[in-house]
Coordinates of C-alpha atoms and ligand atoms in Angstrom, one line a residue:
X10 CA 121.2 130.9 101.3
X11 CA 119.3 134.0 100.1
X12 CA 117.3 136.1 102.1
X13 CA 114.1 134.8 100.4
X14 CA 115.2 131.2 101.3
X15 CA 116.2 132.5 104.9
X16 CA 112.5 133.8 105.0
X17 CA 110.6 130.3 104.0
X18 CA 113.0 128.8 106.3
X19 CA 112.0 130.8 108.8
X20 CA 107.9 130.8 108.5
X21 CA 108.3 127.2 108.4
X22 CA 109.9 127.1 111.8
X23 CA 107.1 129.4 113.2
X24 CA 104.6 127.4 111.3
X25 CA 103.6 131.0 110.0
X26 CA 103.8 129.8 106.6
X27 CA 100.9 128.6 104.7
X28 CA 100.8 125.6 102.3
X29 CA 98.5 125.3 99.4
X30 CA 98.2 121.4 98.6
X31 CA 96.5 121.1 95.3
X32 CA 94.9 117.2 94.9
X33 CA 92.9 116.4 97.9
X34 CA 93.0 112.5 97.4
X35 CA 94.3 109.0 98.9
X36 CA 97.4 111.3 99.4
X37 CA 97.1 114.9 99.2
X38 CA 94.2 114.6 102.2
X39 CA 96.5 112.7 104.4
X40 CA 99.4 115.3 103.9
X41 CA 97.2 117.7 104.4
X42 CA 95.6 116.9 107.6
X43 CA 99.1 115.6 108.8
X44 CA 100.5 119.6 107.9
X45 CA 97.5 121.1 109.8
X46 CA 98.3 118.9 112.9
X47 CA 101.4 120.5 113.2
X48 CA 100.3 123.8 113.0
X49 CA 99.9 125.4 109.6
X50 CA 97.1 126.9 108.1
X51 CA 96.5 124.7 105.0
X52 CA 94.3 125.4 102.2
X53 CA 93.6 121.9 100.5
X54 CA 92.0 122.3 96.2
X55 CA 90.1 120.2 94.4
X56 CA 88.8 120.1 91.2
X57 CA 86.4 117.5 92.3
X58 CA 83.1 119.5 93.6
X59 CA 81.7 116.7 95.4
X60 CA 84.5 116.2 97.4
X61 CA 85.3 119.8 98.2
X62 CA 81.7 119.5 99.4
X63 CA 81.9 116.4 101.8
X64 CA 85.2 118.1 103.5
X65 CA 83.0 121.4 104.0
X66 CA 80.8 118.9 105.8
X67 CA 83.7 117.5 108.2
X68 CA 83.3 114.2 105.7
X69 CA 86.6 111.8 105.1
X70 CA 86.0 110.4 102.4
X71 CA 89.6 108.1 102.5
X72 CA 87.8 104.8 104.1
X73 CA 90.7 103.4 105.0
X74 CA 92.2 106.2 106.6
X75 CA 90.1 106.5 109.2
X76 CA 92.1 108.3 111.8
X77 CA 91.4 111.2 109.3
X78 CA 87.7 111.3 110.7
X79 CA 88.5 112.8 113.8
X80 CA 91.5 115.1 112.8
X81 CA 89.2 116.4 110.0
X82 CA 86.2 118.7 112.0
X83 CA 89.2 119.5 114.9
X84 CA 91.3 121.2 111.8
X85 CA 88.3 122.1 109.5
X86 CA 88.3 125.9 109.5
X87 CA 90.7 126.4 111.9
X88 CA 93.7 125.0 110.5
X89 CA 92.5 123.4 107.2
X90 CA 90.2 125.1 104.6
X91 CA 89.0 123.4 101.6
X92 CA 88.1 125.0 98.1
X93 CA 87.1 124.1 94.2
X94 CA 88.9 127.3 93.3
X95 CA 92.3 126.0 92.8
X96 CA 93.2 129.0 90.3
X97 CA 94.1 130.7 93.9
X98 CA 96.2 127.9 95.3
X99 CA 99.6 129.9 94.7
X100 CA 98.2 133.1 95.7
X101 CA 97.1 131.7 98.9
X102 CA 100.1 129.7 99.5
X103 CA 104.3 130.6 100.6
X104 CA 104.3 126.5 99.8
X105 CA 102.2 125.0 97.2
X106 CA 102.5 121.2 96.8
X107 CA 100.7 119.3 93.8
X108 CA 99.3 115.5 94.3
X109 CA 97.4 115.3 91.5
X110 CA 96.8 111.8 89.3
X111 CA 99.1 110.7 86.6
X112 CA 96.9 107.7 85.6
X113 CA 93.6 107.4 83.6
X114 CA 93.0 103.4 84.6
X115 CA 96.4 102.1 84.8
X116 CA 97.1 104.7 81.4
X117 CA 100.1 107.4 82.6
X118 CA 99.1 111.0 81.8
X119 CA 100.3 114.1 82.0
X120 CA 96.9 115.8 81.7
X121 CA 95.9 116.7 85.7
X122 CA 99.6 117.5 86.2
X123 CA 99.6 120.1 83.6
X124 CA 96.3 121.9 84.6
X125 CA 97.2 121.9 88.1
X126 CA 100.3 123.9 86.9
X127 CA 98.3 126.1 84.7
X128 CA 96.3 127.2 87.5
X129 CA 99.9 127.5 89.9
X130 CA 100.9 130.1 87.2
X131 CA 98.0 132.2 87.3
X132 CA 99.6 134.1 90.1
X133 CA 103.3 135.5 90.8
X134 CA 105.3 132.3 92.2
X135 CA 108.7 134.4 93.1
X136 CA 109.6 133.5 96.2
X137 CA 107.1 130.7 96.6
X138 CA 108.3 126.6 96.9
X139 CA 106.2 124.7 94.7
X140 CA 106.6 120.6 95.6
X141 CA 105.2 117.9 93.3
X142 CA 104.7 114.1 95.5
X143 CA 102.5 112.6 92.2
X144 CA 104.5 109.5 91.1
X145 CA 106.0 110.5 87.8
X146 CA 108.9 109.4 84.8
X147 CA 112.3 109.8 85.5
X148 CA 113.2 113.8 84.6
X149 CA 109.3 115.2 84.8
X150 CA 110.1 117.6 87.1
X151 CA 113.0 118.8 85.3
X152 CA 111.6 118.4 81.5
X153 CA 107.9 119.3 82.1
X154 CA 107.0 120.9 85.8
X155 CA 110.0 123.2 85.7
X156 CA 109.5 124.6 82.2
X157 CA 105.8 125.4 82.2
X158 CA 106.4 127.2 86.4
X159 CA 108.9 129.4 84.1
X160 CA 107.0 130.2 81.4
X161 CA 106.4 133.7 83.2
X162 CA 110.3 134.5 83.1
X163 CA 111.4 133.4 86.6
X164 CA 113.7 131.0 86.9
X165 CA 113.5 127.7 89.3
X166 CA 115.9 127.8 92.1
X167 CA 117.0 131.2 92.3
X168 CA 113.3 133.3 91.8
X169 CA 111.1 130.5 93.3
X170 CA 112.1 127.2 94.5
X171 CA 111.1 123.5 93.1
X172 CA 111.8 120.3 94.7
X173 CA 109.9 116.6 94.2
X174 CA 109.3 114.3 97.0
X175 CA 107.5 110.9 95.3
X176 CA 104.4 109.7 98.0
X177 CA 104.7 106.4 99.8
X178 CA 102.1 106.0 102.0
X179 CA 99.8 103.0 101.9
X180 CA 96.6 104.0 102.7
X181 CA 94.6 101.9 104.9
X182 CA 98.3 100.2 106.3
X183 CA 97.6 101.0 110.2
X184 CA 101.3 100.5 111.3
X185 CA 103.0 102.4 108.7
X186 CA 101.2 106.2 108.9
X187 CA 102.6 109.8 107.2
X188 CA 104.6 110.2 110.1
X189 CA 107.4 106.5 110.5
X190 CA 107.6 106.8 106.5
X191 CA 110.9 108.4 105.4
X192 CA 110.7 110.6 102.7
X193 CA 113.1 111.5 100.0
X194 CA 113.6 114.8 98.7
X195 CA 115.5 116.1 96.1
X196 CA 115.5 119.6 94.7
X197 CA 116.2 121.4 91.6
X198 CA 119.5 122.9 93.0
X199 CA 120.5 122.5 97.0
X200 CA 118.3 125.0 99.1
X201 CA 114.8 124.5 96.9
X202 CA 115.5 120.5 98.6
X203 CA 116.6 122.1 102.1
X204 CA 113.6 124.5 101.9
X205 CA 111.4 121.3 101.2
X206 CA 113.3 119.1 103.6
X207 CA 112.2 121.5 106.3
X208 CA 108.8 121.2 106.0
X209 CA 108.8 117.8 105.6
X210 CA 110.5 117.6 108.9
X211 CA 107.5 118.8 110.5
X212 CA 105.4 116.0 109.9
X213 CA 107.7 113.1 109.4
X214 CA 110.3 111.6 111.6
X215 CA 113.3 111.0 108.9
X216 CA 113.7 112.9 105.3
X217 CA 116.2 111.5 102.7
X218 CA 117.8 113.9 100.6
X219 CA 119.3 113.2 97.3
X220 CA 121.4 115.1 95.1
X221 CA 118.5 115.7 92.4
X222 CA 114.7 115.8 91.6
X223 CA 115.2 113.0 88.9
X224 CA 117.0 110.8 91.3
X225 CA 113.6 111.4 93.7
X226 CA 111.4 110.3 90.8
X227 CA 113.8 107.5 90.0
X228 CA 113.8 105.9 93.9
X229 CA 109.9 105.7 93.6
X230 CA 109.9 103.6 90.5
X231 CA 112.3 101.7 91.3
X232 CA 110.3 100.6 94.8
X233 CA 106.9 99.9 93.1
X234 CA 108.7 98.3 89.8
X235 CA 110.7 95.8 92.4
X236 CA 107.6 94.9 94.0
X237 CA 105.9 94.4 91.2
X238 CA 108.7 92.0 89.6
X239 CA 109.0 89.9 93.2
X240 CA 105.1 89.4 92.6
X241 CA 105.2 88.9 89.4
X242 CA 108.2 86.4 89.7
X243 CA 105.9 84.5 92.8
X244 CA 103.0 84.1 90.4
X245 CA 105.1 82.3 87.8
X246 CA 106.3 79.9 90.4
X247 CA 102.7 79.5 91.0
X248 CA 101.8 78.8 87.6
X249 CA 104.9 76.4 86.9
X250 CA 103.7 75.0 90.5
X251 CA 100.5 74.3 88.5
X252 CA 101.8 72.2 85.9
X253 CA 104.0 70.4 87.8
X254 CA 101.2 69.6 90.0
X255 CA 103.1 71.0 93.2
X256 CA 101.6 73.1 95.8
X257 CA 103.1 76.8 95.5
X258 CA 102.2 77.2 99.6
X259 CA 104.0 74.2 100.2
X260 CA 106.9 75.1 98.4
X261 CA 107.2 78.7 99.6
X262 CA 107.2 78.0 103.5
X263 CA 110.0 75.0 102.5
X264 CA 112.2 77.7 100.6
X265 CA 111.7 80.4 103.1
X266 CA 113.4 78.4 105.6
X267 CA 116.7 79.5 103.7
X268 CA 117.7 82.9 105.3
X269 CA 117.7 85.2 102.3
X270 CA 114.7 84.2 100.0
X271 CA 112.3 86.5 100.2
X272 CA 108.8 85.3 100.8
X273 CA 105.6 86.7 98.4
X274 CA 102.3 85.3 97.8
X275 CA 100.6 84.4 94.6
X276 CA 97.2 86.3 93.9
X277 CA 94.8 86.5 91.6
X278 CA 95.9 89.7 90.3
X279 CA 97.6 93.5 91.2
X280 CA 95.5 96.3 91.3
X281 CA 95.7 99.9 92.7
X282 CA 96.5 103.3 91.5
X283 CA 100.3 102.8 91.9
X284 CA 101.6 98.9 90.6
X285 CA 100.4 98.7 87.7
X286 CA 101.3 102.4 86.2
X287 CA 105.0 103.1 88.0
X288 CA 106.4 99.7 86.2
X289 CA 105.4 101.2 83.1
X290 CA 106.4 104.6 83.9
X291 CA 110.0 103.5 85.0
X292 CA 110.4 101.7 81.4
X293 CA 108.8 104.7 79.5
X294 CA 111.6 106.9 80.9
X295 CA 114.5 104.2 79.4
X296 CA 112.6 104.0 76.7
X297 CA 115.0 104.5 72.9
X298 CA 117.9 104.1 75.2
X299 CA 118.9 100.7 73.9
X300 CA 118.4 99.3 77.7
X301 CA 116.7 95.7 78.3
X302 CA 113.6 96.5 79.7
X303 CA 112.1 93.1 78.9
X304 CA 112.4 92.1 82.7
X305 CA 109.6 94.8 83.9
X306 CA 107.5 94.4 80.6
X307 CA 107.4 90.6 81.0
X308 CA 106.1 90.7 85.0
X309 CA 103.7 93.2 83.9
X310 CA 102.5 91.0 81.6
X311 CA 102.3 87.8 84.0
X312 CA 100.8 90.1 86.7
X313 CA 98.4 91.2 84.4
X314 CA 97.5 87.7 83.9
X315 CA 96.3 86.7 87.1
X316 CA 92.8 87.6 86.9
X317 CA 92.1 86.0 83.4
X318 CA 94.2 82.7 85.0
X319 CA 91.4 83.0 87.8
X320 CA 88.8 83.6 85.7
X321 CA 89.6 80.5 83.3
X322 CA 89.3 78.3 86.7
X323 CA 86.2 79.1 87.3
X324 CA 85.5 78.8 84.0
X325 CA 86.7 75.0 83.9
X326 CA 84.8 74.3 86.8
X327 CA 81.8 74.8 85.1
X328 CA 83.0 72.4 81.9
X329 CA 84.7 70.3 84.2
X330 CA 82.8 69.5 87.1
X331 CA 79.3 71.5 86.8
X332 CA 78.8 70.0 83.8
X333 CA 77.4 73.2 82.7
X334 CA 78.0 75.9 79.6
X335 CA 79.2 79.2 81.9
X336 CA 75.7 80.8 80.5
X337 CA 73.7 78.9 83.1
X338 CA 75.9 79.2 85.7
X339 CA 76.0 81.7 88.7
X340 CA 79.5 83.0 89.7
X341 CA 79.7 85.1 93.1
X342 CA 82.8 87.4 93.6
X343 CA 83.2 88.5 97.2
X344 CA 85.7 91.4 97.5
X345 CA 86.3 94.4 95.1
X346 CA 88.4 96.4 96.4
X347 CA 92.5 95.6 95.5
X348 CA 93.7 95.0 98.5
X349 CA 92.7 93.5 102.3
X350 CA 90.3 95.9 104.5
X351 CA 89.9 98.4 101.4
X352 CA 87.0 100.3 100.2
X353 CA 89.8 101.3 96.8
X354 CA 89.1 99.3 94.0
X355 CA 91.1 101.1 91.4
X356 CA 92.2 98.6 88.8
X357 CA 91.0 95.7 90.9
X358 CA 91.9 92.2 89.8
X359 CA 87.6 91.5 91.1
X360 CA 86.8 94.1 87.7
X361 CA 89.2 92.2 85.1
X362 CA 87.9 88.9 86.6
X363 CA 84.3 89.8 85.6
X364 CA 85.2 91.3 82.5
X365 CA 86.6 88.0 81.5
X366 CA 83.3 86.0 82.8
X367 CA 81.8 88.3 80.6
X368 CA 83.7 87.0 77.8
X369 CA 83.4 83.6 78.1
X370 CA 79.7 83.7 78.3
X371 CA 78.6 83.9 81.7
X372 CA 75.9 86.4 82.3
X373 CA 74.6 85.7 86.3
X374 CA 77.6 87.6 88.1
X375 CA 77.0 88.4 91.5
X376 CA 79.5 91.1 93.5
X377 CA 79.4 91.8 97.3
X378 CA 82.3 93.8 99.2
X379 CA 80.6 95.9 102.1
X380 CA 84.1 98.1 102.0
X381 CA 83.5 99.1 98.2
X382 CA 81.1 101.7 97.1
X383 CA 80.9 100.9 93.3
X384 CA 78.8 102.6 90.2
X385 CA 78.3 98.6 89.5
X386 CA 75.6 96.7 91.2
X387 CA 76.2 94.9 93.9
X388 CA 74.5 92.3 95.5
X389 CA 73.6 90.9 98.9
X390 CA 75.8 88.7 100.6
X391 CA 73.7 85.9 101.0
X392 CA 72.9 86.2 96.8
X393 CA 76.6 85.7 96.5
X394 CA 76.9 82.8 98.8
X395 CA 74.0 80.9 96.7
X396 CA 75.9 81.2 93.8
X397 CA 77.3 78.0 91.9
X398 CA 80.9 79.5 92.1
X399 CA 82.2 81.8 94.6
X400 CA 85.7 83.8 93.6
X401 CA 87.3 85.4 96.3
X402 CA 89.7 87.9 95.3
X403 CA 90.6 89.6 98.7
X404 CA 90.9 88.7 102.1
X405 CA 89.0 91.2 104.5
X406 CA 89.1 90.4 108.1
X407 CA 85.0 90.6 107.3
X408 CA 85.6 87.9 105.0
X409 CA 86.8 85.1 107.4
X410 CA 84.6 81.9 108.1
X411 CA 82.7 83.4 105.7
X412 CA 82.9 80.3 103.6
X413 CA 83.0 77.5 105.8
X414 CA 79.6 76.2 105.1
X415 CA 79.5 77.3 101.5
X416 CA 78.8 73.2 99.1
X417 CA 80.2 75.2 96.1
X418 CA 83.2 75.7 94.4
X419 CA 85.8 77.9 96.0
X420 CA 87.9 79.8 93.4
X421 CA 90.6 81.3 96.4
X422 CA 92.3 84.3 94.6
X423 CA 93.8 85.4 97.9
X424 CA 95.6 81.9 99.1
X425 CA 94.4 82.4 102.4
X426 CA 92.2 79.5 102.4
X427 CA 92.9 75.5 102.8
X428 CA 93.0 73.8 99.3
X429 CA 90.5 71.0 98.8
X430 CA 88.6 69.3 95.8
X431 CA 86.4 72.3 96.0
X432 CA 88.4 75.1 97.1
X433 CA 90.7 75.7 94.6
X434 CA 93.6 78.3 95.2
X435 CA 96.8 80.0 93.0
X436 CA 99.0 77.2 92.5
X437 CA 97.3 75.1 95.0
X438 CA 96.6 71.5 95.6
X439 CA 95.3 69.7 98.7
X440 CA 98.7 68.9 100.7
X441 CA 99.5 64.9 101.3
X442 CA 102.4 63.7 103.1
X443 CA 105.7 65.4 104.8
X444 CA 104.4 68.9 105.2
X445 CA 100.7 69.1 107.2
X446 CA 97.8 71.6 106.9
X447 CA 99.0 72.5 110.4
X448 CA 102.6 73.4 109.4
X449 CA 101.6 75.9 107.0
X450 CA 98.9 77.4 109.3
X451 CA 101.2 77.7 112.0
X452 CA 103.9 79.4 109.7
X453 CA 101.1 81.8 108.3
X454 CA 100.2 82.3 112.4
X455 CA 104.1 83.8 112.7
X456 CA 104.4 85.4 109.4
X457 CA 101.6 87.4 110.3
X458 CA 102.8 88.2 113.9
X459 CA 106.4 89.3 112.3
X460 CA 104.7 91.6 110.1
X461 CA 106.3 90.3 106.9
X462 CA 105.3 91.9 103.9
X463 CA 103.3 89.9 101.5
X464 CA 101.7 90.2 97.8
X465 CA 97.8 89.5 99.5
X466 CA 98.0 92.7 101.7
Ligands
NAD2 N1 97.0 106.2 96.6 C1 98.2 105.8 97.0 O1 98.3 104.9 97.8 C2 99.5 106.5 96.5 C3 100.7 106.2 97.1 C4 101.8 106.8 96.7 C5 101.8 107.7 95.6 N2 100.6 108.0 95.0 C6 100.6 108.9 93.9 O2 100.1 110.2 94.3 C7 99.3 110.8 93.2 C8 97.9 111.0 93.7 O3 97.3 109.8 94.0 P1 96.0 109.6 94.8 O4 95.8 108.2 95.1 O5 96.0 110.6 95.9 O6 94.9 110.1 93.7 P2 93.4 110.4 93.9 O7 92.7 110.1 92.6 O8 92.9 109.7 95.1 O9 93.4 111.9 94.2 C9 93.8 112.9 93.3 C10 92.9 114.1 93.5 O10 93.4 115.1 92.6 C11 92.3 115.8 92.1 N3 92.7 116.6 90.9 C12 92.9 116.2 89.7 N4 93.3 117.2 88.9 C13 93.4 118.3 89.7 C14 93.7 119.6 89.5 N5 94.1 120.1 88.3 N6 93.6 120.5 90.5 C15 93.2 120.1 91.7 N7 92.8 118.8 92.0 C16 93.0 117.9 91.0 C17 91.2 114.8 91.8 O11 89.9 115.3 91.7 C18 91.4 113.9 93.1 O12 90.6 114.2 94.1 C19 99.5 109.8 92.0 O13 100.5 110.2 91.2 C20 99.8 108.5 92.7 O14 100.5 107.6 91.8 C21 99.5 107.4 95.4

């Protein structure tokens, strides 16, 4: 190992090294905080003034994460020091990690990547680690970050070193923090990944390394592009469920009982930052290589299809049994964040389900989720509970009982409620015969008390 490498090593071990972290969202605030915690002085940039702004103020602005409120004025200052002026980020910093966006909507993009690079490159980088965690295509860090760092004649590995490490925190996910998530590192050659396995170390309790970057930025697609085919694969069985006129719920807690299925929900939709981009980014990187890739297309495309499915049920409610055009009828959507106990509603399955309303006519669209704080109106609770047609697409805890008195339809994006001739659920029918209301409550009782992971959450 060189004596520059020797010298990184060492800083990080003495915690005299300082990290730049260049993105101070969902993720690069948590790492952040999480790095000053241990003891280095971190200097978190943003392009986004406002935000910069609310930090200077002590402010979290990651809802969910709200542990963050009280590490945030202890390290403010002291430890952690925001700025807009991310042109200085690799002057300031020995380490200098990027987690920037590489979405617009669910649109992959390059775009915030590359200026957060041309800024990086405004100062000498020799000797410097530079670490990118946003979720990217398999051999971005070799084919795009690593050219434009050595655009100034220094070469990656030897004059500065490069490694990715893909992001998996959940935010708002209370029992799986920063710190009990392993995290994989790979590095363009052997030390720039030891340099970067060492730091990690300091704030998480297992690093993974693998032999390369690509095989770093291959691992995360492959996580979010298997979750997003189990779902995807759950929602078909829902929909087939629906023809056949069999009860999804029913069937799932019957086919669980065999040791090795693995148990998903069906929802009214995926949303998020992350599902609905890395399936497409993992195909985009096999793209012209003659490979199959029909499997992830096809469960985008059925995932993608929840929300209009849930939308067209409300819809047929009102044809059905309102007797009414969907013109003159009020639809109420309680939830708009993505997922449970959220204020993020990036790419939320509520948004597509109101676009399609919109489509088919309706005009009186209420919207009510105290977690979300939306440029779209929003109404008051008891506005969307006098609506004709309630959709839920989320299951806060805030949510519960919530609808127990409600005489209108139920549209129950979430499967969380109990089916009846007016609540109507994904692939759900009011239950008759062997398997009882009670059995499926009690198995949702222990499902939730083991923890098992689930499409709703
Ligand atoms: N949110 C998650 O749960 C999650 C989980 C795992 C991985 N990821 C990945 O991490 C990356 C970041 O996601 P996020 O959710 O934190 O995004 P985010 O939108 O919450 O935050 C990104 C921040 O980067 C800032 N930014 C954009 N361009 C910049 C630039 N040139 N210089 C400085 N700041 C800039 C934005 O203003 C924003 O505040 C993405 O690639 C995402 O796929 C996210």
């Amino acid at each position: 190992m060189s004596l520059v490498a020797e010298g990184l090593i060492e800083k990080i071990d003495s915690r005299t090294a300082r990290i730049s972290v260049v993105g101070l969202g969902y993720v690069g605030l948590n790492v952040s905080l999480s790095l000053a915690s241990e003891g280095f002085e971190v200097h978190g940039y943003d392009i986004d003034g406002s935000r910069i702004d609310k930090l200077l103020q002590g402010i979290n602005y990651v809802q969910e994460e709200d542990h963050l409120s009280g590490i945030l004025p202890l390290m403010l200052n002291t430890k952690f020091f925001p700025s807009t002026d991310v042109d200085n980020a690799s002057e300031v910093g020995d380490i200098i990690i990027v987690i920037v966006p590489t979405a617009e909507g669910d649109i992959p993009t390059l775009d915030y990547l590359e200026m957060a690079l041309d800024s990086i490159t405004q100062n000498d980088i020799r000797g410097k680690l530079i670490i990118l965690e946003s979720t990217v295509q398999v051999g971005t860090s070799d084919e795009f970050v690593k050219p434009i760092l050595e655009r100034g004649g220094l070469k990656a590995g030897t004059d500065f070193f490069l490694a990715y490490s893909p992001e998996r925190i959940d935010p708002g996910n209370t029992s799986m923090r920063l710190r009990n998530i392993p995290k994989v590192v790979g590095g363009v050659n052997q030390v720039s990944a030891e340099i970067a396995a060492k730091l990690y170390e300091a704030i998480v309790n297992s690093v993974v390394m693998v032999s390369s970057m690509k095989t770093a930025e291959f691992v995360k697609l492959m996580e979010n592009a298997q979750r997003d085919v189990n779902i995807a694969l759950v929602n078909l069985f829902a929909i087939m469920g629906e023809k056949a006129g069999i009860d999804i719920e029913e069937a799932l807690f019957a086919a669980s009982t065999k040791w090795n299925f693995h148990k998903y929900h069906p929802t009214c939709g995926v949303g998020g930052h992350c599902l609905k981009k890395d399936p497409v980014l993992l195909a985009k990187s096999f793209e012209n290589t003659g490979i199959d890739l029909t499997l992830i297309e096809s469960s985008r495309r059925i995932n993608d299809y929840m929300p209009i499915l849930t939308a067209e049920k409300a819809i047929s409610i009102c044809r059905e049994h309102i007797k009414r055009d969907p013109s003159s009828v009020s639809f109420g959507i309680l939830g708009l964040s993505y997922k449970k106990n959220s204020s993020d509603s990036r790419n939320s399955p509520a948004l597509f389900i109101i676009e399609r309303l919109k489509e088919r006519g309706a005009s009186d669209i209420r919207c009510y989720d105290p977690h979300v704080n939306l440029t779209i109106k929003q109404n008051t609770l008891k506005e969307v509970l006098d609506s004709n047609i309630v959709i839920q697409t989320v299951a806060h805890d805030s949510f519960k009982g919530l609808l127990d008195n409600y005489q209108g339809y139920v549209i129950d994006g979430t499967n969380t409620l109990d089916p009846s001739e007016k609540v109507i659920g994904i692939g759900r029918f009011p239950l008759r015969g062997a398997v009882g209301d009670n059995i499926l409550e009690d198995h949702a009782r222990e499902e939730k008390t083991a923890g098992m992971a689930s499409s709703r959450e």
